XYZ file of C-alpha atoms in Angstrom:
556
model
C -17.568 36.925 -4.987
C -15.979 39.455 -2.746
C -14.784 42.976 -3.105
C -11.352 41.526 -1.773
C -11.406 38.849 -4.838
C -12.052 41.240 -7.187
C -10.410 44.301 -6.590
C -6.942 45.003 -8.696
C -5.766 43.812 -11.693
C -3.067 42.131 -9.984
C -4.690 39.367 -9.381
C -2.164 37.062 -7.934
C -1.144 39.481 -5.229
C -4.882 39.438 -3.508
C -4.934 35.781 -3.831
C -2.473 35.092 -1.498
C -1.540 38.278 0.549
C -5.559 37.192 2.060
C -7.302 34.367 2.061
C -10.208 34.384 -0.793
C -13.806 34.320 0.359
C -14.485 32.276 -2.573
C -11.375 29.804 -1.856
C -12.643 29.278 1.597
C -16.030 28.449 0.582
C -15.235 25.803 -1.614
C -12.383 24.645 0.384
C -14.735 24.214 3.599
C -17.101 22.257 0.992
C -14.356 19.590 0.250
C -13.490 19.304 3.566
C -16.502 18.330 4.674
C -16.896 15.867 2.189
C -13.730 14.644 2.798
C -14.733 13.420 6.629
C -17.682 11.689 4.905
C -16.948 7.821 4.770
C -15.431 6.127 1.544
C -14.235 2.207 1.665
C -11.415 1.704 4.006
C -11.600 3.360 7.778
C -9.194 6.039 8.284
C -7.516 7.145 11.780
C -7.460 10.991 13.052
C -3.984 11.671 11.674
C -4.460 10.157 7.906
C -8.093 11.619 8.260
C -6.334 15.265 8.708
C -4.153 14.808 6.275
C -6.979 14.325 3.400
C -9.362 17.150 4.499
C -6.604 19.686 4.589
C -5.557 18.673 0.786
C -9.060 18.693 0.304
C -9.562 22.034 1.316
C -6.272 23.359 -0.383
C -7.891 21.733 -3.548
C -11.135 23.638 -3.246
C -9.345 26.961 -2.225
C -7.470 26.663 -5.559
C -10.435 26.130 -6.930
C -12.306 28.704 -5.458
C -8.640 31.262 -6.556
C -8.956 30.127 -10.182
C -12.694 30.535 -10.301
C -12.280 34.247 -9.140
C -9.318 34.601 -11.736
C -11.633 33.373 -14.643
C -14.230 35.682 -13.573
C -12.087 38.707 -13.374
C -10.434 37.658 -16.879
C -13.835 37.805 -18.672
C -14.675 41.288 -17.166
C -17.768 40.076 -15.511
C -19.449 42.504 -13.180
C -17.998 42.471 -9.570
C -19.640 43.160 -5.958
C -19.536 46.620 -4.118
C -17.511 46.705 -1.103
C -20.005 46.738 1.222
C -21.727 43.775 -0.085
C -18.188 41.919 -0.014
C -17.853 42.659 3.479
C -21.207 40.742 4.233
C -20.725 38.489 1.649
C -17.108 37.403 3.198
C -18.998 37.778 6.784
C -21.590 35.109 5.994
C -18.947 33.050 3.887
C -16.919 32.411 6.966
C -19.777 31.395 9.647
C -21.240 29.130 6.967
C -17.292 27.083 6.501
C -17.397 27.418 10.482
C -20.888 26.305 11.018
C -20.400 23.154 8.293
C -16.660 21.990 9.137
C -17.951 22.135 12.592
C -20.986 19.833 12.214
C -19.067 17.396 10.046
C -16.042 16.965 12.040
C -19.054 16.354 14.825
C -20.477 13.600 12.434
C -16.796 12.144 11.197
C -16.466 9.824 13.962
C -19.991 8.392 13.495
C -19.368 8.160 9.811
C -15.771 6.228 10.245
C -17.915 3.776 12.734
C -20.269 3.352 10.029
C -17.244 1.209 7.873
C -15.928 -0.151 10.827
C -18.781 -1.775 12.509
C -19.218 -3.613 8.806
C -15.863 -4.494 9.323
C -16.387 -5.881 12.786
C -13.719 -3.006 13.812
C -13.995 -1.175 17.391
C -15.375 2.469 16.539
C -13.020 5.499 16.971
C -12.694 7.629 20.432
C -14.578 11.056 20.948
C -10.828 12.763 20.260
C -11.137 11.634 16.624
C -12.701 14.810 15.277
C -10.816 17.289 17.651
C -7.775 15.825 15.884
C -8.892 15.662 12.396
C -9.202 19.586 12.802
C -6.130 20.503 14.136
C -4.104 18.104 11.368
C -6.292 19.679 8.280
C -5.745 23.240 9.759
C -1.896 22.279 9.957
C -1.611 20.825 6.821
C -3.857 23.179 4.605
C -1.531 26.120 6.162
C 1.215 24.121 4.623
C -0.295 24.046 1.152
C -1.070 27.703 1.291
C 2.607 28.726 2.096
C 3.967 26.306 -1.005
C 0.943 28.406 -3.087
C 2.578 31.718 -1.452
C 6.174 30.651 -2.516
C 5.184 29.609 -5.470
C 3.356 33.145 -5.668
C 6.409 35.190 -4.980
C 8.519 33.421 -7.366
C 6.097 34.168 -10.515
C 6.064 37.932 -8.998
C 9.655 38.083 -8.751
C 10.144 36.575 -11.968
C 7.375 38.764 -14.335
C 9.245 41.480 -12.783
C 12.716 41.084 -13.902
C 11.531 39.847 -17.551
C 9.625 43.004 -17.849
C 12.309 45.237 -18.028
C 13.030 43.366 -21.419
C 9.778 41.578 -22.441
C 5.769 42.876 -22.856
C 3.718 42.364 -19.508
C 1.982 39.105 -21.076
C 4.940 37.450 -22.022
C 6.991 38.336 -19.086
C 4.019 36.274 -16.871
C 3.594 33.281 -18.950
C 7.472 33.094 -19.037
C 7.865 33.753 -15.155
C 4.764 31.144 -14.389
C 7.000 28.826 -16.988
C 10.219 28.988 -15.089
C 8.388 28.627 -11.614
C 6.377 25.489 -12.440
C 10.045 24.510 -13.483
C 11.802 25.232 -10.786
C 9.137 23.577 -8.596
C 9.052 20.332 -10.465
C 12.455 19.947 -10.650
C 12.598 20.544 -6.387
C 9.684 17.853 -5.869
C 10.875 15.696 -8.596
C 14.597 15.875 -8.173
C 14.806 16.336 -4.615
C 11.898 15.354 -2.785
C 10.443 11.878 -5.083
C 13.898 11.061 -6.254
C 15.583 10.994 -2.463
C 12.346 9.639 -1.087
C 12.021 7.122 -3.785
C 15.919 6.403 -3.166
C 14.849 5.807 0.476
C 12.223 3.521 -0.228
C 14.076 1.581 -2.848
C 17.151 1.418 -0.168
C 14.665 0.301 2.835
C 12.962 -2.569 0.366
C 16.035 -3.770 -1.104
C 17.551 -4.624 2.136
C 14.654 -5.677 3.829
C 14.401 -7.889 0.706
C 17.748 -9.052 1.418
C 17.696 -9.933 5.234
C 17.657 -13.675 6.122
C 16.633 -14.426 9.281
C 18.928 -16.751 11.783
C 15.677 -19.031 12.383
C 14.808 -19.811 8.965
C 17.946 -22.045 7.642
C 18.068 -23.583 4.024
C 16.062 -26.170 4.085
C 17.316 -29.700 4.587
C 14.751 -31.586 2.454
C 16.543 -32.076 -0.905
C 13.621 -31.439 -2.909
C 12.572 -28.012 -1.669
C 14.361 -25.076 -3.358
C 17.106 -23.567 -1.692
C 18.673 -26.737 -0.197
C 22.165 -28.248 -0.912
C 20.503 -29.976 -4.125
C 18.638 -27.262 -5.290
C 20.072 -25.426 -8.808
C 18.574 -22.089 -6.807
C 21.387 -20.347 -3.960
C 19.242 -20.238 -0.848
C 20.566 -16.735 -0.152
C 19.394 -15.220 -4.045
C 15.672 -16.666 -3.305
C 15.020 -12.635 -1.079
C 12.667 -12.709 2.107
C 9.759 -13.716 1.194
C 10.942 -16.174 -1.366
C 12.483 -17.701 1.673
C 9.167 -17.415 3.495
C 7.007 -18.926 0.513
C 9.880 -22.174 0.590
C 10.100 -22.154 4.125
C 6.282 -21.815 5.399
C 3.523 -23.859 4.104
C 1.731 -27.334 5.266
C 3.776 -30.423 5.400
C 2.584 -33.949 4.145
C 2.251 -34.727 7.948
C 0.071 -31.669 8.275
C -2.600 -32.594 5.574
C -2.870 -36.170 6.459
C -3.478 -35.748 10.155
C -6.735 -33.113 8.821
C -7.885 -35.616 6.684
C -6.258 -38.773 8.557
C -5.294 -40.352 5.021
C -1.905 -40.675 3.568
C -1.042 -37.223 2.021
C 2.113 -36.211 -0.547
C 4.421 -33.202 0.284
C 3.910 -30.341 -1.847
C 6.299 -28.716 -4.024
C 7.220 -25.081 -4.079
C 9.640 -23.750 -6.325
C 10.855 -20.029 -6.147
C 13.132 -18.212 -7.893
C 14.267 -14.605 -6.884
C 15.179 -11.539 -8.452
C 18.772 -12.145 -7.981
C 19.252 -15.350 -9.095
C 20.244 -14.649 -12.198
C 20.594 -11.622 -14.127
C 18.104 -11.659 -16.805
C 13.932 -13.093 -16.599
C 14.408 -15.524 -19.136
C 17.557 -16.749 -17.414
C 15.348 -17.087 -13.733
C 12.606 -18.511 -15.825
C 14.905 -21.281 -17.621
C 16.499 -21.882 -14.074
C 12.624 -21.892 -12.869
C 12.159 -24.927 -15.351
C 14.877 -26.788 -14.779
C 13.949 -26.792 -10.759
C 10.522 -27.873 -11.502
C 12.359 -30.828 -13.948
C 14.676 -31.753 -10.676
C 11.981 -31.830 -8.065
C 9.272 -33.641 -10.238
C 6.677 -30.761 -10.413
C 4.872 -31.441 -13.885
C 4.375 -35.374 -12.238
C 1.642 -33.949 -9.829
C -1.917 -33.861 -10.395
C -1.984 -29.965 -10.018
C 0.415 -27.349 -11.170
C -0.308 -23.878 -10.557
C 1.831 -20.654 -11.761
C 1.784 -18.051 -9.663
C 3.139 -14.093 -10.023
C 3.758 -12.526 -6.547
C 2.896 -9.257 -5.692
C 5.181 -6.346 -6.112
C 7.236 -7.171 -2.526
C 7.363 -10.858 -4.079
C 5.150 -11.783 -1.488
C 3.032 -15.392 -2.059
C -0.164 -15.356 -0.310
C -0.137 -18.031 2.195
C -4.130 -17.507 2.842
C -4.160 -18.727 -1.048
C -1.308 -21.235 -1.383
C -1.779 -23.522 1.948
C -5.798 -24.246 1.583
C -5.056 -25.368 -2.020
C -2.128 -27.256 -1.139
C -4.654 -28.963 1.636
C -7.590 -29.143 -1.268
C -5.216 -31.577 -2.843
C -3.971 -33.727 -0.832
C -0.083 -32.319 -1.128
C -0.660 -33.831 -4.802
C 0.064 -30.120 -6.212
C 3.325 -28.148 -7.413
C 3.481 -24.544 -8.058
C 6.016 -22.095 -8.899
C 6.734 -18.081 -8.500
C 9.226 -15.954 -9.753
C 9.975 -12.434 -7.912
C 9.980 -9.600 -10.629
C 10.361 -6.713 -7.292
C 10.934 -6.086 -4.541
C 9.016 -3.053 -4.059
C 5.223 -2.962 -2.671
C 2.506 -3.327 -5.472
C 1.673 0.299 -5.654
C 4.951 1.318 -6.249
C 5.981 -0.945 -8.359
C 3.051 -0.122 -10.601
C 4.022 3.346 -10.408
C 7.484 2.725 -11.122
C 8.433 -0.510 -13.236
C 5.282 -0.976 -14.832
C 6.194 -3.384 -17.092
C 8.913 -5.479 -14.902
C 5.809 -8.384 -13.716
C 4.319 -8.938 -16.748
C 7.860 -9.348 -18.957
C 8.332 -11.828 -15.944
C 5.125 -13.429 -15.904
C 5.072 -13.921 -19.556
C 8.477 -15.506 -19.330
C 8.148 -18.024 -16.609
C 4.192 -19.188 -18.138
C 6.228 -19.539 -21.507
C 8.635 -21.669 -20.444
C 6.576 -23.740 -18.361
C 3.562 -24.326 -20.807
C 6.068 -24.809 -23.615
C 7.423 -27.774 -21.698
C 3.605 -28.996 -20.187
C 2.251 -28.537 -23.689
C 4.899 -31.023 -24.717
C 3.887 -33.930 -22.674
C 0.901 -36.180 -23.356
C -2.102 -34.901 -22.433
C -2.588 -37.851 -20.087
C 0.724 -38.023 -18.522
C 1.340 -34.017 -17.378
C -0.875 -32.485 -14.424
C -3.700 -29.662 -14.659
C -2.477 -26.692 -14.915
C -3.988 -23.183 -13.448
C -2.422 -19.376 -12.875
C -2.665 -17.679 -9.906
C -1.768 -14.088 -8.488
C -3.162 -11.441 -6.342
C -3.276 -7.923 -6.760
C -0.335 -6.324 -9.055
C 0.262 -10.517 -9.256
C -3.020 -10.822 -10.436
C -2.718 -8.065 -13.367
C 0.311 -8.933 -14.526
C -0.864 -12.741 -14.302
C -4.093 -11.885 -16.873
C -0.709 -10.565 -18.638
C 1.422 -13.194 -18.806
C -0.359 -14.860 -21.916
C -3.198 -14.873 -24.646
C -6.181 -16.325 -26.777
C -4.245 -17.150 -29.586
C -1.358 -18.605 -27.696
C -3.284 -21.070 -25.620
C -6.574 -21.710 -27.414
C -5.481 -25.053 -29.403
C -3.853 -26.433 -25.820
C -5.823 -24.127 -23.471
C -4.376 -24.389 -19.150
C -7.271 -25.491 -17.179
C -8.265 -22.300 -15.169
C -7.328 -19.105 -13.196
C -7.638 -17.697 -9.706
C -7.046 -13.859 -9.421
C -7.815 -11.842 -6.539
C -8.093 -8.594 -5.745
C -7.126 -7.419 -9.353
C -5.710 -3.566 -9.801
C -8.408 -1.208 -11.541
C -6.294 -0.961 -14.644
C -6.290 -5.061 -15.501
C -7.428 -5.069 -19.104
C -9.061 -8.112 -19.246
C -11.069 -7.809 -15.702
C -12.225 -4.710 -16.510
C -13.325 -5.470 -20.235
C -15.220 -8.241 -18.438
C -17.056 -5.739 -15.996
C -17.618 -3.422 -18.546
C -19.664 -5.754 -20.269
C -21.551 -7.619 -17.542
C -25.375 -8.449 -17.453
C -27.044 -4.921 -17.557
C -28.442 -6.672 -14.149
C -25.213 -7.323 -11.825
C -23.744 -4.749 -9.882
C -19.726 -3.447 -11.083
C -18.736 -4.667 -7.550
C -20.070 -8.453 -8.219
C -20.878 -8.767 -12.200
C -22.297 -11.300 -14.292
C -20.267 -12.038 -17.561
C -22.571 -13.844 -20.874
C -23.612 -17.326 -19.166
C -20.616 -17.761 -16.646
C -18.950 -20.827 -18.712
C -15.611 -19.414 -18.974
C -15.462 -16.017 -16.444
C -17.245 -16.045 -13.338
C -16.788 -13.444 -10.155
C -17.270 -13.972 -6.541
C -16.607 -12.233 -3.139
C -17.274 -12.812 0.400
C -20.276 -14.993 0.147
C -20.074 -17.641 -2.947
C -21.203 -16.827 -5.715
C -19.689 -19.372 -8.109
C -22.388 -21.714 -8.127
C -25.194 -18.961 -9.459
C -24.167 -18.927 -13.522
C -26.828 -20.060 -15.751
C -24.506 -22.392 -17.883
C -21.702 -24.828 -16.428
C -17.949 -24.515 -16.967
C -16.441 -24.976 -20.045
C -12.967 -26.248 -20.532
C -11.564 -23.336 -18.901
C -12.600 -21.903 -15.385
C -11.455 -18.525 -14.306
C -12.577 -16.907 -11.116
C -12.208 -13.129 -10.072
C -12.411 -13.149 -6.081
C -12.921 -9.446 -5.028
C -14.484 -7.504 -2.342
C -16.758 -4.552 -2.685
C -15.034 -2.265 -0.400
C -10.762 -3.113 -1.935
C -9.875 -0.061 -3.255
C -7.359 -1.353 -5.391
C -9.753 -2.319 -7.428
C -12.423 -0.573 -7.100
C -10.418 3.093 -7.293
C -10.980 4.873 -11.105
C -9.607 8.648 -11.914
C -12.945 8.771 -13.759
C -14.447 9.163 -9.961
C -13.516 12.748 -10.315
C -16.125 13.690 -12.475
C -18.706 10.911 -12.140
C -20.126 8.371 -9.973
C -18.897 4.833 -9.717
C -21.396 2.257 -10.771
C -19.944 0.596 -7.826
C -21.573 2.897 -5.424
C -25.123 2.504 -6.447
C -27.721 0.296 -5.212
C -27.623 -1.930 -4.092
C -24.289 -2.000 -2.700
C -21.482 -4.444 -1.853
C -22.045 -5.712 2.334
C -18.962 -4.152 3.414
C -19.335 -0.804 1.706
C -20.971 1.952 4.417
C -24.737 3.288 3.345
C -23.078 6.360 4.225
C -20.590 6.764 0.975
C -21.351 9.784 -0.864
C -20.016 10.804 -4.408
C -18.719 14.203 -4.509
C -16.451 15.506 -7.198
C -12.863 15.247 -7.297
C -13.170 14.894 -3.080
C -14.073 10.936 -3.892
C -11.107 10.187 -6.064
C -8.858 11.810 -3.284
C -10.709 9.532 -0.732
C -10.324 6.853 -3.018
C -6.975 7.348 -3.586
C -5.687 7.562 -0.176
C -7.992 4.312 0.419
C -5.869 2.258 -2.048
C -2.662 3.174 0.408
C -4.448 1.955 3.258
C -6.103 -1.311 1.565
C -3.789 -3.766 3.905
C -5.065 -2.230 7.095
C -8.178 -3.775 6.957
C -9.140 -6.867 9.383
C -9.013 -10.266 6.875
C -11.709 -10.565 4.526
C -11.664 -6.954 3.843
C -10.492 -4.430 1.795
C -7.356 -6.049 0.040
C -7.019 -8.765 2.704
C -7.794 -11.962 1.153
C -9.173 -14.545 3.541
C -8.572 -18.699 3.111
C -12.436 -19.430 3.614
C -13.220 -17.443 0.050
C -10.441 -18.880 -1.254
C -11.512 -22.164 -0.955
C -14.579 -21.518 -2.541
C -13.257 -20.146 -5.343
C -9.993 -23.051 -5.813
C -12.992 -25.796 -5.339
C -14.467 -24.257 -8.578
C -11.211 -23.785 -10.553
C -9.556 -26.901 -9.938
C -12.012 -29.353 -9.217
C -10.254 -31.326 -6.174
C -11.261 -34.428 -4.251
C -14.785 -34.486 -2.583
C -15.198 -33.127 0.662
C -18.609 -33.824 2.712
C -20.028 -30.627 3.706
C -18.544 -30.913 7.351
C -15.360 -31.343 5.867
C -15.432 -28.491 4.029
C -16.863 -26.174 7.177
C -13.858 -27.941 9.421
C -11.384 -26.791 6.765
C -12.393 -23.382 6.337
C -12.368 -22.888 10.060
C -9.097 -24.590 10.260
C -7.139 -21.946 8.192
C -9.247 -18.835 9.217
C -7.815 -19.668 12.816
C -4.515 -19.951 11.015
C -4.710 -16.899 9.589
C -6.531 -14.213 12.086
């Protein structure tokens, strides 16, 4: 620790009139552990952004460390030592940021060439420095603000109020003031503009994509669901999918049309009202007559992945119904963030009124019926019912993908895999009921076969979403030990509190990823994993490679 650190008992006023020794040399640390590689490549600009927070979060550190050591009275450094000390401190953060930002674009290669991405230009690291200079300048001016507004404030309390008091009072009204500018001003508009932009992009119907004609797709003339309430990608999920002309001419056999019902989040007011509408569609168009009937809960957007829905659809001849029922119309992240509880309350409703009706029917006469969802879909899917509800009339199975780190049951399960499986592709007890699998299959490795119920978590070792923990700030992932996933780099390092940062910007930039990556889902591992839940017609082993190839050229 430096003379300029230490010197004064007014402390605040050398932390931020110049820069602490100690603050830079803890900063520099983060940032260059911030340019090492965590799951999901980043380009220059995001890159920037990270190591500059990461820096401003070591600086702090390195400010309260120096505060803590002054508080206790500890011994401090002469001047002239300080001057070395704060010499040497500044060509070692040189010297390191420097030789990192030299290795960052090698390291960001390292992820991509797993991901079969093209690397990063030589400009990458020239840029990375400039944005984290930028951007850690910007943190150190709020901390400066911030600063002055404590000062000003212990000062005018002091007239009336002891020195101690006065400081916790001014620190009080500053953290106040502060929140109530981010909160009020900066999340609340921001959040305004985001809900705004979603909500009419939710909204938009696009000339090309008229109600459908067919009267036994929702939406159309006959339907008891307004075209115009189902939002944009309820519209999408009706409109898109394979045709009964489509299957049969794969499998040149006859094939049946299947049915898609979709109800949005304004077509009626309440979720029990959209899930009794929900039922009644199914009723009209025939669903629980098909040999397969699959709920599924959207992501946050209400988005229905087609890489998911049109290989099972194929799997089964057309002989297959399923139904979805938009709870948002924000992405996943925020929705998490902000209506937490909005997909499961809907998810719970529309599984209720569907199994109460299918539990209803004789066992012979109604079809199979299996849950699906991915991501936020996929938690809120685990969600939407229990044990005790289901165990004397259990469904038949469940497909989630790419669940969210906080999914109760998923991560109960991986908590209490065979002390031999890795976190990022776990055993659970003999693999009748649970079983895991990722980009190779790994469905067919249990050591007991299914029991009455089959459900299958397909994740990848490098999806952020759910692989991210807050834990990661203070410990290691069991995640990234060895042996690691295929798509995570060998050059991941754990560092604390930099990794959960890295993680955390990851999960923003899950989607970015080429297809069978990150939190891109790809139809080939879905059809693995559907062929093991729902047990569909034979295919020869050609079949099945012609199929797979058919919808990853679909969907590249």
């Amino acid at each position: 620790m430096t003379q300029s650190d230490l010197a004064g008992r007014n402390i605040p006023r050398h932390w931020f009139k110049r820069l602490s020794t100690t603050g830079i040399f803890i900063g520099g640390i983060c940032l260059a552990a911030s340019l090492t590689p965590s799951l999901i490549p980043r380009s220059y600009m995001v890159q920037g952004v990270l190591s500059g927070t990461a820096f401003a979060v070591g600086y702090a550190a390195g400010v309260f460390a120096v505060w803590l050591w002054l508080y206790l009275q500890l011994p401090t450094p002469r001047r002239s030592i300080a001057l070395w000390l704060r010499l040497l401190t500044a060509l070692l953060v040189a010297a390191l940021a420097v030789l990192c930002l030299w290795k960052a674009a090698e390291w960001q290669n390292s992820i991509r060439a797993l991901m079969q991405m093209p690397p990063v230009d030589t400009a990458h690291p020239f840029r990375t420095g400039l944005i984290a200079a930028l951007v850690f300048l910007v943190w150190l001016a709020l901390a400066r603000l911030f600063s002055g507004v404590v000062h000003r404030a212990s000062a005018y309390l002091q007239r009336v109020l002891p020195r101690r008091v006065a400081n916790v009072l001014a620190a009080a009204v500053a953290i106040a003031l502060f929140w109530g500018a981010i909160e009020g001003v900066l999340f609340r508009q921001t959040l305004h503009l985001v809900d705004s932009s979603f909500r009419e992009l939710d909204s938009y119907i696009d000339a090309d994509t008229p109600p459908p004609a067919d009267p036994m797709k929702t939406g159309s003339s006959q339907s008891l669901i307004a075209w115009e309430s189902l939002g944009a990608r309820g519209r999408e999920f009706i409109a898109t999918g394979p045709d009964a002309a489509e299957i049969g001419a794969f499998f040149s056999e006859p094939a049946m049309e299947p049915l898609r019902t979709y109800v949005g989040l304004n077509t009626r007011e309440t979720v029990q009202e959209r899930a009794a509408v929900a039922l009644q569609e199914m009723l009209r168009t025939g669903a629980f007559e098909r040999e397969v009937l699959v709920v599924v809960v959207p992501t946050g957007t209400g988005w229905v992945d087609p890489a998911a829905m049109d290989p099972l659809e194929y799997l089964h001849r057309g002989n297959i119904a399923s139904v979805a029922m938009q709870y948002s119309y924000l992405s996943s992240w925020l929705s998490l963030l902000i209506e937490p509880g909005y997909g499961a309350e809907a998810g719970r409703a529309l599984f209720q009124a569907v199994y109460e009706h299918w539990t209803g029917l004789p066992p012979g006469e109604r079809p199979r019926l299996y849950l699906y969802g991915l991501s936020l879909g996929a938690m809120n899917s685990e969600l939407s019912t229990d044990l005790f509800e289901v165990i004397a009339d259990p469904f038949q199975g469940a497909l989630w993908a790419g669940p969210p780190f906080p999914s109760y049951t998923w991560r109960k399960v991986t908590n209490e895999r065979l002390p031999s499986t890795t976190e990022w592709l776990p055993s659970f007890r003999d693999g009748a009921i649970i079983r895991f699998t990722g980009q190779k299959n790994n469905l067919e490795n249990a050591s007991a076969p299914w029991g009455p119920v089959r459900i299958v978590y397909l994740q990848y070792a490098s999806d952020p979403v759910t692989f991210f923990s807050p834990s990661s700030a203070y410990r290691e992932p069991d995640w990234m030990k060895s042996p690691r996933g295929p798509d995570v780099s060998p050059e991941l390092r754990w560092f604390p509190v930099v990794t959960m940062l890295q993680l955390a910007v990851d999960m923003m930039l899950a989607t970015t990823t080429p297809i069978g990556y990150g939190h891109i889902y790809a139809p080939e591992h879905y059809i693995d994993a559907w062929m093991e839940v729902t047990s569909p017609p034979p295919l020869s082993p050609e079949e099945l490679d012609r199929l797979k190839k058919h919808h990853a050229a679909r969907f590249e």
